[in-house]
Amino acid sequence: MYLGADYYPEHWEKERWPIDAELMQKAGINVVRLAEFAWSKLEPEDNVHDFKWLDEVMDVLNKRGVKVILSTPTAAPPSWLINKHPHILPLLKNGQRMAFGARRHYCITNRTYYYYSERIIRKLAEHYKNDPQVIGWQIDNEFGGPKCYCDNCKKEFQHWLKLKYKTLENLNQSWGNAFWSHDYTSWEEIPLPIVDYHNPTFDLDFRRFFSDMTLKYSNMQIRILKSITPDKFITHNFMGLFPQLNYYKLAEKYDFVSWDNYPEKLENKFHIGLAHDIMRGLKKKNFWVMEERVSYIIREDIIIPTLPPGQMRLWTYQCYAHGAEAVVYFRWRACSFGIEQFDSGILGHDGTDKSISYREAAQMGSEIRRIGPQFEGSKVVSPAAIVYDYDNVWVNYAYQERPMYNYPDEMLRFYKAIRKRGINVDMVKSTDELSKYKAIIAPLMYIVTDEAADNIKRYVEKGGIFIAGFRFGIKDTHSNMVKSVLPGKLEKLFGLSIHTWDNLREKKVEVKDTEGNIYQADTFADLITPKEAKPIARYNSNWYTGHTAVAVNTFGKGRAYYVGCGLPQGFYDRFIEKILPGLALESIKVPDEVEIATRGKKGKRFVFVMNFSAKPSRIFLKKKYTELIKGERLEEKIDLGPFEVLILM
Ligand code: GAL
Ligand code: ZN
């Protein structure tokens, strides 16, 4: 199994390289990612290439048994290139050209940039195609922007729209351009969404367009690499909950997904878990973590303290628990210069092996070498799934930008309720095959396509449990509000209708369930009129009184729930416990600060038990387990140290 580090040898004198390689070997680091932002060193002048230094450092690493993932350096075009072709720089929304001096400073539709990207990638691939030390490629770095508003992007957007809508009439109709006199009379008139307060359909199409352009640029890189080095893997470092790209589409052509995990707070364990699960869901398979935070970060937008001993290791195990096949730490050594001089590395600025992170990486190295092969290739099997579609992410973010709610937080309410009980969760598309799941949950699923509606209906008919969150199906695929009675195509499935709704930004509304528990509703309230459905909870305040807030309907062999408003976590916890009995691991009882996640293979089950607290904790086992890391037999009451991890079998 690989355990790695993101290494930037170009930041040090070459006399240092052998020391680094030795320290890597000593720590069990057996793979590094190289060359990620090294374009100016790989091609110091136009069409003058220099791979000698890279060959040299790779030889040094090879002697220590360290394999290499090469990154295409396209996230940082060098100064000579920008100087020669300034139009590669994106034109920002405010009309200013982005200046040279940071990174990701390229327009993703720029043909000149395609030319230079292709050339450097081809050269790199040709140079390393027969080198077995290079196991794979990472394309670019963290795709996602900045969005560009240049004339070429405008032309491309118009072309993209033309392919999609065929006629202007169709576009005008679909966008609702009768509103505020927005009808276009030629394709060339269509602008880019520069004004902030624009048409939601326009907004959604522009997001789709930007995502498609990124995909196209990524596919160009994949094509070159696959044609020259077909035996090496290709991946990209995704960003978890990053909402600007259709990650499913982007992931399609990569061999596997990898991602950059920068957890912020211990208490956010479910937030991180959700991101891991989204990443696993992109290709429905295990993933890599290509950048795993090791300790402190200080930047203008984020300040994270030095991690106490144990925390880096805990977060590393959480990666494995959610399906990581390999973890690569960011970065090998803290850099003394550049914008990230306040970012930690496994080694500190002093380069000695005395840092907490080095000690911990070395501990991980020896543990993974010893126990990794046992759970390597095992899968995360989940009985429950949450719907995560990018069209829905995008229409929700359009709202979020005027902040009404936080989209991930809405998913987290359900997610937490399930995960607190140790039940694994998959993140899925609404059109995926759902039959293997006991329950599917769809928070804030504004857009329900015909295909998704049929899929959900089939799923419930055959015995599935489907749970819709509020405002389900209010929009069509153009982000226009549907004109039918809600919940639209699935009125029969839910056995209810909704004619009235409210936002609860400034209102206090009570909800009372059939057991008499009282909750405070939040965010939105759908006032449900049940038909065949049975109320589970009703509104209990002002003019809402009597309307149903939560209902269930039996449909075919299954059940469909509708949760019409936001509610406190306690509601979701109880709700999930009730409707998904028997899924939790009854044999292990853990307190809130402990996360449990399970992987399995060939009849073997690995239960990761992780104490996300700087204080000791205690769990109870109702049967005997063998603990993988220490090899002990465990039963009954187990005391966990701060940040302690157990892998129970
Ligand atoms: C990541 C990025 C790295 C580095 C890191 C700093 O998002 O991929 O290159 O900038 O953040 O913490
Ligand atoms: Zn552009």
XYZ file of C-alpha atoms and ligand atoms in Angstrom:
662
model
C 0.000 0.000 0.000
C 1.182 3.498 -0.696
C 1.720 6.215 1.850
C 2.984 9.388 0.299
C 4.019 12.999 0.427
C 3.673 15.924 -1.941
C 7.259 16.786 -2.653
C 8.596 19.939 -4.283
C 12.329 19.191 -4.703
C 12.703 22.341 -6.799
C 12.374 24.275 -3.535
C 15.654 22.912 -2.173
C 19.278 22.524 -3.225
C 19.966 19.151 -4.696
C 22.397 18.340 -1.911
C 19.338 18.078 0.284
C 17.538 15.493 -1.871
C 19.358 12.391 -0.561
C 18.590 13.425 3.018
C 14.906 13.828 2.154
C 14.819 10.484 0.396
C 16.437 8.787 3.356
C 13.986 10.354 5.787
C 11.132 9.277 3.549
C 12.305 5.715 3.515
C 12.775 5.772 7.273
C 9.178 6.963 7.687
C 7.720 4.453 5.253
C 6.842 7.075 2.651
C 6.954 5.096 -0.575
C 5.424 7.482 -3.110
C 5.720 11.204 -3.830
C 3.860 13.517 -6.124
C 6.255 15.669 -8.127
C 6.354 18.543 -10.591
C 2.938 19.913 -9.760
C 3.745 23.580 -10.187
C 7.174 23.170 -11.777
C 6.543 24.390 -15.327
C 9.136 27.168 -15.149
C 11.738 24.582 -14.176
C 10.633 22.011 -16.776
C 10.429 24.505 -19.618
C 12.483 27.523 -18.583
C 12.112 29.081 -22.026
C 9.687 28.605 -24.859
C 10.244 25.086 -26.177
C 13.449 24.595 -24.208
C 12.896 21.677 -21.905
C 14.892 20.583 -18.912
C 14.039 17.297 -17.245
C 17.540 16.651 -15.969
C 16.880 17.881 -12.474
C 13.719 15.783 -12.307
C 15.574 12.690 -13.532
C 18.199 13.327 -10.906
C 15.837 13.682 -7.990
C 13.886 10.674 -9.184
C 17.073 8.598 -9.170
C 17.771 9.705 -5.642
C 14.239 8.711 -4.634
C 14.412 5.447 -6.528
C 17.398 4.337 -4.487
C 15.141 4.635 -1.454
C 12.296 2.746 -3.066
C 10.101 5.810 -3.535
C 7.722 5.738 -6.507
C 6.486 8.824 -8.296
C 3.219 10.355 -9.387
C 3.911 13.080 -11.900
C 1.657 16.028 -12.103
C 1.067 17.931 -15.299
C 2.209 21.440 -14.393
C -0.627 23.307 -16.070
C -2.063 24.917 -12.941
C 0.791 27.425 -13.050
C 1.761 28.689 -16.515
C 5.197 30.353 -16.391
C 5.901 34.029 -16.775
C 7.492 33.811 -20.253
C 4.342 32.171 -21.578
C 2.002 34.754 -20.095
C 4.264 37.508 -21.278
C 4.144 36.155 -24.805
C 0.399 35.455 -24.732
C -1.252 37.678 -22.140
C -4.677 36.577 -23.312
C -4.164 33.297 -21.530
C -4.900 35.229 -18.338
C -8.572 35.026 -17.409
C -10.721 38.095 -17.710
C -12.413 38.403 -14.346
C -16.030 39.291 -13.758
C -15.139 42.841 -12.813
C -13.620 43.340 -16.268
C -10.018 43.188 -15.080
C -7.486 40.763 -16.487
C -6.112 38.550 -13.780
C -2.483 39.496 -13.287
C 0.463 37.112 -13.216
C 1.623 36.303 -9.703
C -0.589 33.632 -8.198
C -1.682 30.383 -9.849
C -4.569 28.976 -11.911
C -4.145 32.056 -14.085
C -5.437 30.663 -17.333
C -8.605 30.841 -19.362
C -9.838 27.312 -19.774
C -11.058 27.809 -23.353
C -7.958 29.564 -24.619
C -6.616 27.714 -27.717
C -3.101 29.033 -27.261
C -3.110 27.597 -23.776
C -4.237 24.270 -25.163
C -1.263 24.346 -27.513
C 1.322 25.000 -24.792
C -0.321 22.585 -22.360
C -0.344 19.820 -24.952
C 3.297 20.378 -25.774
C 4.628 20.203 -22.215
C 2.447 17.198 -21.383
C 3.558 15.360 -24.501
C 7.215 16.012 -23.712
C 6.839 14.831 -20.134
C 4.924 11.734 -21.152
C 7.443 10.817 -23.858
C 10.312 11.311 -21.470
C 8.873 9.103 -18.720
C 6.832 6.600 -20.690
C 9.219 3.702 -20.069
C 10.044 4.601 -16.508
C 8.504 2.108 -14.082
C 9.176 4.422 -11.169
C 6.393 6.659 -12.468
C 3.208 4.879 -11.473
C 0.738 7.482 -12.582
C -0.283 10.999 -13.392
C -2.167 13.720 -11.652
C -3.704 16.159 -14.078
C -3.369 19.855 -13.281
C -4.254 20.848 -9.717
C -7.685 21.404 -8.222
C -9.690 22.351 -11.303
C -12.386 24.879 -10.660
C -11.598 28.364 -11.733
C -11.335 31.203 -11.787
C -14.173 31.558 -14.234
C -13.236 33.633 -17.226
C -15.403 36.212 -18.970
C -13.310 36.865 -22.062
C -14.588 37.143 -25.621
C -13.503 33.641 -26.437
C -15.383 32.220 -23.466
C -18.384 34.230 -24.600
C -18.156 32.745 -28.085
C -17.757 29.273 -26.677
C -20.741 29.809 -24.412
C -22.893 30.958 -27.312
C -21.793 27.933 -29.297
C -22.528 25.647 -26.349
C -26.009 27.146 -26.059
C -26.625 26.757 -29.768
C -25.779 23.060 -29.591
C -28.055 22.659 -26.629
C -31.082 24.694 -27.647
C -30.838 24.514 -31.469
C -33.107 27.532 -31.974
C -33.196 30.918 -30.318
C -36.911 30.531 -29.829
C -36.278 27.479 -27.780
C -33.631 29.251 -25.713
C -35.789 32.311 -25.147
C -38.648 30.094 -24.110
C -36.572 27.857 -21.822
C -34.818 30.765 -20.161
C -38.042 32.685 -19.700
C -36.669 35.658 -21.579
C -40.085 37.280 -21.750
C -39.140 38.437 -18.267
C -37.649 41.953 -18.183
C -37.435 42.048 -21.950
C -34.559 39.588 -22.191
C -35.436 37.998 -25.547
C -32.404 37.518 -27.790
C -32.619 37.993 -31.527
C -29.246 36.472 -32.378
C -26.845 34.066 -30.631
C -24.130 36.713 -30.671
C -26.192 38.923 -28.371
C -26.076 36.478 -25.498
C -23.757 37.854 -22.822
C -21.895 36.131 -20.032
C -23.516 36.396 -16.599
C -21.627 39.415 -15.376
C -24.451 41.179 -13.587
C -25.061 39.651 -10.196
C -28.806 39.549 -10.190
C -29.556 37.543 -13.259
C -31.838 34.862 -14.578
C -31.466 31.531 -12.710
C -31.626 29.533 -15.963
C -28.805 31.597 -17.385
C -26.909 31.020 -14.151
C -27.419 27.257 -14.278
C -26.421 26.995 -17.935
C -23.286 29.007 -17.315
C -22.303 26.665 -14.479
C -22.897 23.687 -16.752
C -20.890 25.359 -19.486
C -17.932 26.131 -17.249
C -17.979 22.576 -15.972
C -18.047 21.229 -19.536
C -15.142 23.448 -20.595
C -13.097 22.162 -17.670
C -13.998 18.645 -18.667
C -12.884 19.307 -22.215
C -9.533 20.645 -21.074
C -9.079 17.705 -18.727
C -10.006 15.260 -21.492
C -7.373 16.764 -23.756
C -4.749 15.972 -21.108
C -6.091 12.482 -20.552
C -6.049 11.745 -24.285
C -2.380 12.622 -24.600
C -1.306 10.719 -21.520
C -3.340 7.623 -22.363
C -1.945 7.513 -25.876
C 1.681 7.743 -24.745
C 1.630 6.033 -21.331
C -1.365 3.681 -21.400
C -0.106 1.632 -18.466
C 0.085 4.485 -15.967
C -2.918 5.596 -13.975
C -4.458 9.020 -14.396
C -6.185 10.918 -11.654
C -6.918 14.465 -10.584
C -7.052 16.014 -7.142
C -10.692 16.881 -6.494
C -11.886 19.036 -3.629
C -14.628 17.241 -1.747
C -17.645 19.487 -1.426
C -16.372 22.001 -3.965
C -19.556 22.945 -5.806
C -18.486 24.497 -9.095
C -17.928 21.448 -11.304
C -19.919 18.384 -12.187
C -17.549 16.015 -10.463
C -19.319 12.894 -11.732
C -18.631 13.862 -15.323
C -15.105 14.997 -14.537
C -14.340 11.719 -12.775
C -15.553 9.484 -15.601
C -12.298 9.212 -17.523
C -9.904 9.104 -14.596
C -8.787 5.706 -13.355
C -9.737 6.732 -9.866
C -10.567 9.857 -7.966
C -8.171 11.444 -5.572
C -8.835 14.466 -3.431
C -7.359 17.092 -1.163
C -8.466 16.809 2.416
C -7.885 19.824 4.623
C -9.961 19.165 7.721
C -10.356 22.168 9.948
C -11.881 21.165 13.212
C -12.102 17.952 15.161
C -15.838 18.483 15.703
C -16.324 18.482 11.939
C -15.811 14.754 11.664
C -19.087 14.214 9.833
C -18.408 17.077 7.487
C -15.117 15.448 6.494
C -16.779 12.060 6.309
C -19.391 13.458 3.958
C -16.676 14.825 1.688
C -14.904 11.446 1.663
C -18.192 9.766 0.813
C -18.894 12.177 -2.037
C -15.447 11.396 -3.418
C -16.021 7.650 -3.145
C -19.375 8.104 -4.855
C -17.978 9.786 -7.965
C -16.808 6.509 -9.441
C -18.358 4.232 -6.863
C -14.978 3.021 -5.861
C -12.152 3.591 -3.465
C -10.130 6.735 -3.884
C -6.838 8.312 -2.935
C -6.249 11.301 -0.774
C -3.637 13.212 -2.741
C -3.175 16.018 -0.228
C -3.822 15.324 3.417
C -3.225 18.159 5.805
C -0.454 17.510 8.316
C -0.654 20.448 10.713
C -0.985 24.237 10.896
C -2.005 26.557 8.072
C -2.071 30.338 8.231
C -3.512 32.180 5.270
C -5.728 35.179 4.873
C -8.835 33.024 4.651
C -7.994 30.232 7.041
C -6.043 29.831 10.257
C -5.495 26.384 11.693
C -3.344 25.698 14.727
C -0.585 23.128 15.079
C -2.104 19.707 15.501
C -1.509 18.008 18.817
C 0.083 14.548 18.674
C -2.370 11.958 17.427
C -4.676 14.158 15.415
C -2.955 13.785 12.061
C -2.955 10.032 12.485
C -6.640 10.072 13.438
C -7.555 12.019 10.307
C -5.444 9.655 8.233
C -7.321 6.653 9.551
C -10.589 8.423 8.857
C -9.540 8.541 5.181
C -9.059 4.766 5.151
C -12.256 4.219 7.093
C -14.220 5.947 4.313
C -12.543 4.091 1.457
C -9.136 5.645 0.800
C -6.642 3.281 -0.801
C -3.721 5.599 -0.258
C -2.978 8.817 1.563
C -0.433 11.396 0.413
C 0.480 14.126 2.877
C 0.682 17.766 1.951
C 3.517 18.587 2.016
C 6.845 16.901 2.618
C 8.552 19.927 4.098
C 7.408 23.406 5.061
C 8.790 25.895 2.561
C 10.742 28.911 3.717
C 9.619 31.098 0.821
C 6.577 31.786 -1.255
C 2.952 32.354 -0.416
C 2.673 29.142 1.591
C 5.599 29.720 3.939
C 3.121 29.469 6.837
C 1.862 26.041 5.748
C 3.111 23.043 7.634
C 4.911 20.033 6.217
C 5.763 16.601 7.528
C 9.145 18.194 8.141
C 9.212 21.679 9.552
C 11.272 24.491 8.061
C 14.288 23.087 9.882
C 14.102 19.851 7.934
C 14.813 17.641 10.940
C 12.976 14.483 11.889
C 11.921 16.037 15.216
C 8.499 17.346 14.183
C 5.262 15.864 15.493
C 4.144 15.296 11.906
C 7.266 13.347 11.006
C 6.883 11.132 14.033
C 3.284 10.536 13.172
C 3.908 9.947 9.482
C 6.516 7.400 10.489
C 4.033 5.737 12.814
C 1.502 5.611 9.975
C 4.203 4.280 7.693
C 4.991 1.352 9.927
C 1.345 0.645 10.749
C 0.227 0.746 7.152
C 3.072 -1.486 6.054
C 2.013 -3.984 8.702
C -1.789 -3.867 8.602
C -2.611 -2.065 5.354
C -2.583 -5.200 3.183
C -5.289 -6.668 5.413
C -7.887 -4.059 4.561
C -6.481 -2.975 1.189
C -9.103 -3.391 -1.512
C -11.902 -3.821 0.999
C -15.055 -1.886 0.213
C -17.356 0.447 2.021
C -20.789 -1.115 1.767
C -23.624 1.225 2.639
C -27.257 0.414 3.301
C -28.299 4.054 2.959
C -27.596 6.745 0.407
C -28.066 10.470 0.011
C -28.866 11.968 -3.369
C -26.187 14.329 -4.606
C -26.763 15.664 -8.151
C -24.759 18.600 -9.468
C -27.737 20.340 -11.053
C -29.225 20.320 -7.588
C -25.993 21.450 -6.012
C -25.944 24.350 -8.470
C -29.495 25.538 -8.043
C -29.003 25.375 -4.311
C -25.786 27.330 -4.435
C -27.521 30.004 -6.447
C -29.717 30.433 -3.366
C -26.908 30.063 -0.963
C -25.121 32.994 -2.477
C -27.976 35.131 -1.077
C -27.632 33.151 2.081
C -30.852 31.476 3.061
C -29.260 28.237 4.165
C -26.128 26.219 3.757
C -26.574 23.351 1.338
C -24.039 20.915 2.841
C -25.565 21.561 6.254
C -28.931 20.396 4.959
C -27.376 17.115 3.843
C -25.501 16.858 7.092
C -28.671 16.802 9.179
C -29.639 13.459 7.706
C -26.083 12.320 7.234
C -25.233 12.847 10.896
C -28.341 11.056 12.068
C -27.313 7.983 10.105
C -23.585 8.142 10.693
C -23.988 8.657 14.435
C -25.337 5.133 14.506
C -22.321 3.827 12.624
C -24.258 3.187 9.434
C -22.250 3.778 6.232
C -23.674 6.222 3.701
C -23.129 6.431 -0.052
C -23.601 9.605 -2.030
C -25.467 8.846 -5.260
C -27.055 10.377 -8.326
C -30.846 10.333 -8.449
C -30.652 8.296 -11.646
C -28.356 5.585 -10.234
C -29.527 2.037 -9.680
C -30.918 2.313 -6.142
C -32.286 -1.120 -5.402
C -29.396 -2.225 -3.195
C -30.156 0.476 -0.650
C -32.572 0.180 2.253
C -33.114 3.917 2.262
C -32.513 6.861 -0.032
C -32.598 10.397 1.273
C -33.011 13.474 -0.877
C -32.553 16.765 0.965
C -33.154 19.928 -1.041
C -33.757 18.054 -4.268
C -35.221 20.984 -6.164
C -34.854 19.374 -9.573
C -36.472 16.009 -10.070
C -36.056 14.950 -13.695
C -38.541 12.559 -15.301
C -35.861 9.902 -15.254
C -35.197 10.457 -11.555
C -38.922 10.441 -10.770
C -39.376 7.091 -12.521
C -36.313 5.724 -10.811
C -37.520 6.758 -7.366
C -41.004 5.385 -8.017
C -39.599 2.035 -9.131
C -37.353 1.952 -6.109
C -40.160 2.525 -3.617
C -42.568 0.206 -5.412
C -40.096 -2.629 -4.925
C -39.756 -1.973 -1.228
C -37.352 0.949 -0.836
C -37.665 3.722 1.718
C -37.426 7.157 0.181
C -37.150 10.314 2.261
C -37.628 13.684 0.632
C -36.607 16.904 2.298
C -38.601 20.116 1.978
C -39.050 21.908 -1.364
C -38.743 18.623 -3.212
C -39.204 18.889 -6.972
C -40.020 22.585 -7.105
C -37.870 23.182 -10.193
C -37.491 21.798 -13.682
C -34.184 21.167 -15.448
C -34.109 24.802 -16.578
C -34.251 25.908 -12.968
C -37.758 27.240 -13.573
C -40.441 26.593 -10.958
C -42.733 23.732 -11.951
C -46.321 24.684 -12.580
C -47.926 21.490 -11.318
C -49.193 20.856 -7.829
C -46.289 19.774 -5.615
C -44.648 17.359 -5.248
C -45.253 17.282 -8.972
C -44.690 13.992 -10.713
C -44.483 12.192 -7.408
C -47.749 13.342 -5.825
C -49.012 9.747 -5.875
C -45.846 8.360 -4.401
C -46.017 10.670 -1.397
C -49.816 10.629 -1.215
C -49.949 14.309 -0.396
C -50.004 17.747 -1.922
C -48.471 21.072 -1.068
C -50.064 24.361 -2.068
C -48.579 26.720 0.481
C -45.115 27.218 1.833
C -43.154 29.731 3.781
C -39.615 30.661 4.610
C -38.772 30.664 8.274
C -35.962 33.133 8.264
C -37.654 35.339 10.796
C -40.342 33.158 12.220
C -40.730 30.815 15.090
C -42.901 27.853 14.215
C -43.455 24.799 16.335
C -43.860 21.264 15.109
C -45.339 18.499 17.248
C -44.913 14.852 16.351
C -47.444 12.097 17.031
C -45.544 11.131 20.169
C -45.913 14.614 21.555
C -42.321 15.802 21.036
C -42.139 19.472 20.190
C -39.555 20.939 17.823
C -38.768 24.335 16.431
C -38.977 24.378 12.626
C -36.487 26.297 10.517
C -35.449 27.264 6.973
C -38.509 26.423 4.885
C -41.942 25.074 5.702
C -44.009 23.122 3.211
C -47.579 22.973 4.485
C -48.589 19.444 3.637
C -52.122 18.335 2.859
C -52.109 14.566 3.249
C -54.251 12.396 0.998
C -53.264 8.746 1.358
C -50.260 9.785 3.469
C -50.279 9.670 7.263
C -49.037 12.625 9.277
C -46.050 12.001 11.525
C -45.742 15.564 12.742
C -47.902 18.657 12.487
C -47.293 22.381 12.696
C -48.363 23.791 15.984
C -48.143 27.572 15.591
C -50.147 30.451 14.191
C -51.944 29.971 10.899
C -50.037 26.796 10.088
C -51.752 24.901 12.883
C -53.311 21.702 11.648
C -51.149 21.438 8.553
C -48.892 18.464 8.348
C -45.133 18.957 8.556
C -43.905 15.377 8.128
C -45.804 12.534 6.506
C -45.375 8.969 5.344
C -47.096 7.057 2.575
C -47.040 3.392 1.753
C -46.467 2.882 -1.928
C -46.085 -0.555 -3.488
C -43.877 -2.523 -1.141
C -42.098 0.545 0.142
C -42.638 3.832 1.899
C -42.140 7.466 0.978
C -41.520 10.082 3.654
C -41.777 13.812 3.208
C -40.066 16.061 5.740
C -41.614 19.444 5.044
C -39.401 21.731 7.091
C -36.007 22.039 8.674
C -35.909 20.659 12.218
C -33.384 20.356 15.038
C -30.865 17.494 14.922
C -32.754 15.594 17.624
C -35.657 15.137 15.259
C -33.521 13.564 12.524
C -31.737 11.351 15.017
C -35.005 9.927 16.339
C -36.591 9.772 12.901
C -33.743 7.776 11.380
C -33.510 5.480 14.369
C -37.182 4.682 13.970
C -37.379 4.134 10.254
C -34.042 2.388 9.825
C -33.985 -0.092 12.671
C -31.571 -2.960 12.690
C -28.922 -1.358 10.506
C -26.702 -0.029 13.245
C -23.904 -2.157 14.621
C -25.619 -3.319 17.773
C -22.455 -4.892 19.087
C -20.579 -1.615 19.580
C -21.855 1.324 21.582
C -20.013 4.598 21.233
C -20.480 8.142 22.525
C -20.920 11.156 20.232
C -17.252 12.024 19.889
C -16.459 8.604 18.434
C -16.997 7.812 14.785
C -17.478 4.282 13.502
C -17.102 3.291 9.861
C -16.899 -0.108 8.298
C -15.086 -1.648 5.349
C -15.333 -5.241 4.290
C -13.915 -7.854 1.977
C -14.339 -11.576 1.531
C -16.498 -12.024 4.562
C -14.141 -9.961 6.712
C -15.313 -6.799 8.349
C -13.107 -3.979 9.595
C -14.753 -1.583 12.002
C -12.787 1.642 12.360
C -13.460 3.199 15.756
C -12.093 6.729 15.995
C -12.069 9.023 18.991
C -12.480 12.555 17.670
C -11.714 14.092 20.992
C -8.605 15.378 22.700
C -9.962 13.696 25.828
C -10.267 10.017 26.665
C -13.470 8.293 25.725
C -15.091 4.955 26.377
C -16.898 2.439 24.202
C -18.727 -0.801 24.972
C -18.424 -4.017 23.031
C -21.137 -6.616 23.258
C -18.955 -9.274 21.714
C -15.287 -10.113 21.441
C -13.234 -8.390 18.764
C -9.664 -8.608 17.587
C -8.039 -5.231 17.227
C -5.910 -5.032 14.113
C -3.320 -2.360 14.975
C -2.235 -3.765 18.322
C -3.401 -7.290 17.732
C -5.264 -7.484 21.045
C -8.482 -9.275 21.895
C -11.004 -6.767 23.171
C -14.334 -7.071 24.919
C -16.762 -5.121 27.082
C -15.598 -1.748 28.336
C -12.772 -0.185 26.329
C -11.085 3.081 27.233
C -9.923 5.102 24.285
C -7.125 7.611 24.624
C -7.312 11.036 23.002
C -7.530 10.638 19.182
C -7.191 6.890 19.547
C -8.084 4.605 16.659
C -9.068 0.958 16.816
C -9.730 -1.329 13.901
C -11.983 -4.085 15.153
C -12.418 -7.360 13.353
C -4.336 22.965 -1.573
C -3.510 23.053 -2.844
C -2.050 22.979 -2.523
C -1.711 23.949 -1.446
C -2.553 23.699 -0.242
C -2.167 24.653 0.845
O -5.669 23.249 -1.801
O -3.812 22.012 -3.735
O -1.296 23.245 -3.677
O -1.920 25.235 -1.925
O -3.919 23.837 -0.584
O -2.716 24.339 2.059
Zn -11.800 33.058 -21.322
